[in-house]
Amino acid sequence: MTKKNASMPCVLLTGFNLFAGETINASWQAVNLLDDTLIAKHRIVAIALPCEFNRSLAVLLNAIEQHHPALVLCVGQAGGRSEINIERVAINIDDARIADNAGKQPIDCPVIADAPAAYFSNLPIKRMLIDLQQSHIPAAISNSAGTYVCNHVMYGLLHHIALHEPQLKAGFVHIPYLPSQAVHHSGSASMSEETVNNALKVLITTALTAKQDVKVAAGTTH
Amino acid sequence: MTKKNASMPCVLLTGFNLFAGETINASWQAVNLLDDTLIAKHRIVAIALPCEFNRSLAVLLNAIEQHHPALVLCVGQAGGRSEINIERVAINIDDARIADNAGKQPIDCPVIADAPAAYFSNLPIKRMLIDLQQSHIPAAISNSAGTYVCNHVMYGLLHHIALHEPQLKAGFVHIPYLPSQAVHHSGSASMSEETVNNALKVLITTALTAKQDVKVAAGTTH
Amino acid sequence: MTKKNASMPCVLLTGFNLFAGETINASWQAVNLLDDTLIAKHRIVAIALPCEFNRSLAVLLNAIEQHHPALVLCVGQAGGRSEINIERVAINIDDARIADNAGKQPIDCPVIADAPAAYFSNLPIKRMLIDLQQSHIPAAISNSAGTYVCNHVMYGLLHHIALHEPQLKAGFVHIPYLPSQAVHHSGSASMSEETVNNALKVLITTALTAKQDVKVAAGTTH
Amino acid sequence: MTKKNASMPCVLLTGFNLFAGETINASWQAVNLLDDTLIAKHRIVAIALPCEFNRSLAVLLNAIEQHHPALVLCVGQAGGRSEINIERVAINIDDARIADNAGKQPIDCPVIADAPAAYFSNLPIKRMLIDLQQSHIPAAISNSAGTYVCNHVMYGLLHHIALHEPQLKAGFVHIPYLPSQAVHHSGSASMSEETVNNALKVLITTALTAKQDVKVAAGTTH
């Protein structure tokens, strides 16, 4: 049996705490299951980010400083989507339809003032897509992580990397509702905990081991 | 361990063979997994129906004659749906957009000439819905089984029962794509084999054991 | 100019009064515009049905008795649909998710006790579909009118015809939101008043003049 | 009657030529109707862009040089959408699922090498959204213009402006199918020519006259 210890390279895997009246958050449930497991010779450190514009990034950056991960994969819940969505890009805007857990509702504010308009994920997103599909898991590339806390976290993370740790691999994926959540959202698609769990293992393995990305078409016409 | 034998009461559970270029059919895959298992003290007899207007009903009625089931539950695949759909009603019409596996494409023909316009399932569909949801499985009542082989089989089955075996319990459920199928249908919802398997066990158990149906609203406004 | 008078043959065209907090109902708005116009040498008599299970049918049957129409076309609003939906069949069940305007919420009750499970529209629905499409108007055949007041009215109307006036032509169509309504239902499809107006003229003309229906595939697989 | 002449300030309004086997393109049809009309004291110059990665931008920038517009509004067709979509941001990536009209299919190439990851529209997009909604026209802010020729044109346009004409107002909107197109795309939403025409007038008027944007929430959570 492989031994884990604190000196082993690690992956920081984040989910979100509850928000908007949900009693569970698929992202935290999925991420927490992998805490302290080994994937591709890396120890998984799972943490929950608060669903708050202000504190989410502080908690994330603090964990990066503490754990020195080789990879940061943030996971958010995208209620209504049917597939694992690998996010391609984060944009420098907050535009919140509802208040976050701290009661803040920024509208058309930059995530970080005087910073670039966007950052692309530095993960091999097409390779990750192909590997999910070959594992029989429905997936797609997404060209928008929205304008809420998910995009905020992804943008802030990639901005931090651009400034301070350009070698750190980092990205964001959105996952569907769990079946138990979809029961309360009539007509919504869902994905089982087991499938999401397998998806995260594939995504982390590919992100850690792929030498470079592949060029396969996975865009949208509009 | 419970022993099974041919004299034990049984449930006839049907799926469909492949059609329209699919390499697997979710309904047969789900049904076949339960073949020869025991659910609520009944032995499951799983059979595959041909995806043909003409032969599907003959095969089904022949199996009923052979096995004398206490319950007939027919399962079809509804690509694109996100939930288990419990069918409420079958209508006396065939209207095929594509030819069936025998090359037949009936358009606006009755399933059975000079027979009633429709039959309602005699299963406790609302109790089945509630029990699925309490098992954390997304589900809904459907008010149309379409106008293809699925509706044809459901109508023919209920017509047979109305004429010859009014005490026989029978109904139809549609299930989503499997994840491995949704990979090839971009954007489509799916449901894992394990979830579908659990759903069928719940549905069969409730259909066999519920004393009567419950009145809970689960209709549609249009 | 063509003269209209009370002895001229007429078409009874019905829409619904407001319900569920809407400030307009697309069906009444569309129907009212055609009141007292001439289509295919028939005078249009537009009336509003109350959105109530009990009174809707009474008002409709009373109007039939008063006006002796050659055709009854009932129009309902189907919020969220993108096309004109020509209903094929009405089923003998009320299953209301919300109370009607009189506070009634029937669940799993027959529209009419001891009556057939369903009635098919006696209109040339495929010819009507083709004629709409050739007029560049998005349309489809629908195999379920739901289980609310719309289906209730369609069933009750066709039951009346089956018993008392088998020569009377009658059917039901659902129309999308108006653009002004879709503004308040984020993401919903809509259809302009002008397009709906043209659609109703086509539908009425075809229903009155088609010698017989055509056989074109327009069903659904599930 | 107001006179128009070449010295009058103008708006450059662009649509796209046909692509992907369509026999009409909603964007060019809508744009062409407004050619040489007057909106908010500006003459409309409508041009068609080729649906080609390489030539589209050349044609656009050449027209800007020739006409010195006060505003550039590019319009693209988004088949399947139900609302006018005002694009917020263009990203520096081409990822084509299908070849363009010149047979080119760039995959994961930058629109412009060594240029910023994204540009935000400099139009008052929230004011434009509100004004459309107050005109009873369904609309939304979109956070992705895709990764095809539409995004390519929007990015190239905003890059040009950032480098050479920072005072020039410019943006991109996507429009739904016309009803006549939706007839051939079963189930697709559509918007009438008249509604799109009104929408473009509102958008141009607001873009030209709004002193500054308003802060209203219109983002997405994911």
CSV table of C-alpha atoms in Angstrom, one decimal, chain A residues 56-205:
chain,number,residue,atom,x,y,z
A,56,SER,CA,-13.5,32.7,-1.1
A,57,LEU,CA,-10.3,33.9,-2.7
A,58,ALA,CA,-8.6,34.6,0.7
A,59,VAL,CA,-9.3,31.1,1.9
A,60,LEU,CA,-8.1,29.6,-1.4
A,61,LEU,CA,-4.8,31.6,-1.6
A,62,ASN,CA,-4.1,30.8,2.0
A,63,ALA,CA,-4.5,27.1,1.4
A,64,ILE,CA,-2.1,27.4,-1.6
A,65,GLU,CA,0.4,29.0,0.6
A,66,GLN,CA,0.0,26.3,3.3
A,67,HIS,CA,0.0,23.2,1.1
A,68,HIS,CA,2.2,24.1,-2.0
A,69,PRO,CA,0.1,22.0,-4.3
A,70,ALA,CA,1.3,20.9,-7.8
A,71,LEU,CA,-2.2,21.4,-9.0
A,72,VAL,CA,-5.3,23.4,-7.9
A,73,LEU,CA,-8.6,22.2,-9.2
A,74,CYS,CA,-11.6,24.1,-8.1
A,75,VAL,CA,-15.0,22.5,-8.5
A,76,GLY,CA,-18.4,24.3,-8.6
A,77,GLN,CA,-22.0,23.2,-9.0
A,78,ALA,CA,-23.8,24.2,-12.1
A,79,GLY,CA,-27.4,23.3,-11.4
A,80,GLY,CA,-29.2,22.4,-14.6
A,81,ARG,CA,-26.2,21.4,-16.7
A,82,SER,CA,-26.1,17.7,-17.8
A,83,GLU,CA,-22.3,17.3,-18.3
A,84,ILE,CA,-19.0,17.9,-16.6
A,85,ASN,CA,-18.0,21.4,-17.8
A,86,ILE,CA,-14.3,22.1,-18.0
A,87,GLU,CA,-13.9,25.9,-17.9
A,88,ARG,CA,-11.7,27.5,-20.5
A,89,VAL,CA,-11.6,31.1,-19.3
A,90,ALA,CA,-12.3,33.4,-16.4
A,91,ILE,CA,-13.3,37.0,-16.9
A,92,ASN,CA,-12.6,40.1,-14.8
A,93,ILE,CA,-16.1,40.9,-13.8
A,94,ASP,CA,-18.5,40.2,-10.9
A,95,ASP,CA,-22.2,40.5,-11.7
A,96,ALA,CA,-24.3,38.8,-9.1
A,97,ARG,CA,-28.0,38.1,-9.6
A,98,ILE,CA,-28.3,37.1,-5.9
A,99,ALA,CA,-26.4,38.1,-2.8
A,100,ASP,CA,-23.6,35.8,-1.7
A,101,ASN,CA,-23.6,34.1,1.8
A,102,ALA,CA,-22.2,37.3,3.3
A,103,GLY,CA,-25.0,39.4,1.8
A,104,LYS,CA,-22.8,41.0,-0.9
A,105,GLN,CA,-24.0,41.5,-4.4
A,106,PRO,CA,-21.4,43.1,-6.6
A,107,ILE,CA,-22.7,44.3,-10.0
A,108,ASP,CA,-20.3,45.0,-12.9
A,109,CYS,CA,-17.3,45.3,-10.6
A,110,PRO,CA,-13.9,43.9,-11.6
A,111,VAL,CA,-12.8,40.9,-9.7
A,112,ILE,CA,-9.4,42.7,-9.4
A,113,ALA,CA,-9.1,46.3,-10.4
A,114,ASP,CA,-6.6,47.2,-13.1
A,115,ALA,CA,-6.0,43.6,-14.0
A,116,PRO,CA,-6.4,41.9,-17.4
A,117,ALA,CA,-9.9,41.3,-18.9
A,118,ALA,CA,-9.5,37.5,-18.7
A,119,TYR,CA,-7.2,34.5,-18.0
A,120,PHE,CA,-7.3,31.2,-19.8
A,121,SER,CA,-6.9,28.0,-17.7
A,122,ASN,CA,-3.4,26.6,-18.0
A,123,LEU,CA,-4.7,23.0,-17.8
A,124,PRO,CA,-4.8,20.6,-20.9
A,125,ILE,CA,-8.5,21.1,-21.2
A,126,LYS,CA,-9.0,19.2,-24.4
A,127,ARG,CA,-7.0,16.3,-23.2
A,128,MET,CA,-9.1,16.3,-20.1
A,129,LEU,CA,-12.2,16.4,-22.2
A,130,ILE,CA,-11.1,13.4,-24.3
A,131,ASP,CA,-10.1,11.4,-21.3
A,132,LEU,CA,-13.5,11.9,-19.7
A,133,GLN,CA,-15.3,10.9,-22.8
A,134,GLN,CA,-13.2,7.8,-23.2
A,135,SER,CA,-14.2,7.0,-19.6
A,136,HIS,CA,-17.8,7.2,-20.8
A,137,ILE,CA,-18.5,10.4,-18.8
A,138,PRO,CA,-20.5,13.2,-20.5
A,139,ALA,CA,-18.4,16.4,-20.7
A,140,ALA,CA,-17.9,19.6,-22.6
A,141,ILE,CA,-15.7,22.6,-22.7
A,142,SER,CA,-17.4,25.7,-21.3
A,143,ASN,CA,-16.5,29.2,-22.5
A,144,SER,CA,-18.1,31.0,-19.6
A,145,ALA,CA,-17.8,30.3,-15.8
A,146,GLY,CA,-20.5,32.8,-15.3
A,147,THR,CA,-20.2,36.0,-13.3
A,148,TYR,CA,-20.7,34.8,-9.8
A,149,VAL,CA,-18.4,33.4,-7.1
A,150,CYS,CA,-17.2,30.5,-9.4
A,151,ASN,CA,-15.8,32.8,-12.0
A,152,HIS,CA,-14.5,35.1,-9.3
A,153,VAL,CA,-12.5,32.3,-7.7
A,154,MET,CA,-11.2,31.1,-11.1
A,155,TYR,CA,-10.1,34.6,-12.1
A,156,GLY,CA,-8.5,35.3,-8.8
A,157,LEU,CA,-6.6,32.0,-8.8
A,158,LEU,CA,-5.3,32.5,-12.3
A,159,HIS,CA,-4.4,36.1,-11.6
A,160,HIS,CA,-2.4,34.9,-8.6
A,161,ILE,CA,-0.6,32.4,-10.7
A,162,ALA,CA,0.2,34.8,-13.5
A,163,LEU,CA,1.8,37.2,-10.9
A,164,HIS,CA,3.4,34.8,-8.5
A,165,GLU,CA,3.5,31.1,-9.5
A,166,PRO,CA,3.4,30.7,-13.3
A,167,GLN,CA,4.4,27.0,-13.0
A,168,LEU,CA,1.4,26.1,-10.9
A,169,LYS,CA,-1.3,24.3,-12.8
A,170,ALA,CA,-4.8,25.5,-12.1
A,171,GLY,CA,-8.3,25.3,-13.4
A,172,PHE,CA,-12.0,25.1,-12.7
A,173,VAL,CA,-14.7,22.5,-13.5
A,174,HIS,CA,-18.5,22.7,-13.0
A,175,ILE,CA,-20.5,19.6,-12.2
A,176,PRO,CA,-24.2,18.9,-12.5
A,177,TYR,CA,-26.7,18.5,-9.6
A,178,LEU,CA,-26.6,15.2,-7.8
A,179,PRO,CA,-29.7,13.1,-8.3
A,180,SER,CA,-30.8,13.8,-4.8
A,181,GLN,CA,-30.7,17.6,-5.7
A,182,ALA,CA,-32.5,17.2,-9.0
A,183,VAL,CA,-35.4,15.6,-7.2
A,184,HIS,CA,-36.1,19.1,-6.0
A,185,HIS,CA,-35.5,20.9,-9.3
A,186,SER,CA,-38.1,19.4,-11.6
A,187,GLY,CA,-36.8,18.5,-15.0
A,188,SER,CA,-33.1,19.1,-14.1
A,189,ALA,CA,-30.4,16.8,-15.3
A,190,SER,CA,-28.1,15.2,-12.7
A,191,MET,CA,-25.0,13.1,-12.4
A,192,SER,CA,-24.4,10.4,-9.8
A,193,GLU,CA,-21.9,10.8,-7.1
A,194,GLU,CA,-20.0,7.8,-8.4
A,195,THR,CA,-19.8,9.3,-11.9
A,196,VAL,CA,-18.6,12.6,-10.6
A,197,ASN,CA,-16.1,10.9,-8.4
A,198,ASN,CA,-14.7,9.0,-11.4
A,199,ALA,CA,-14.7,12.2,-13.4
A,200,LEU,CA,-12.6,14.1,-10.8
A,201,LYS,CA,-10.0,11.2,-10.7
A,202,VAL,CA,-9.7,11.3,-14.5
A,203,LEU,CA,-9.4,15.1,-14.6
A,204,ILE,CA,-6.8,15.2,-11.8
A,205,THR,CA,-4.7,12.4,-13.4
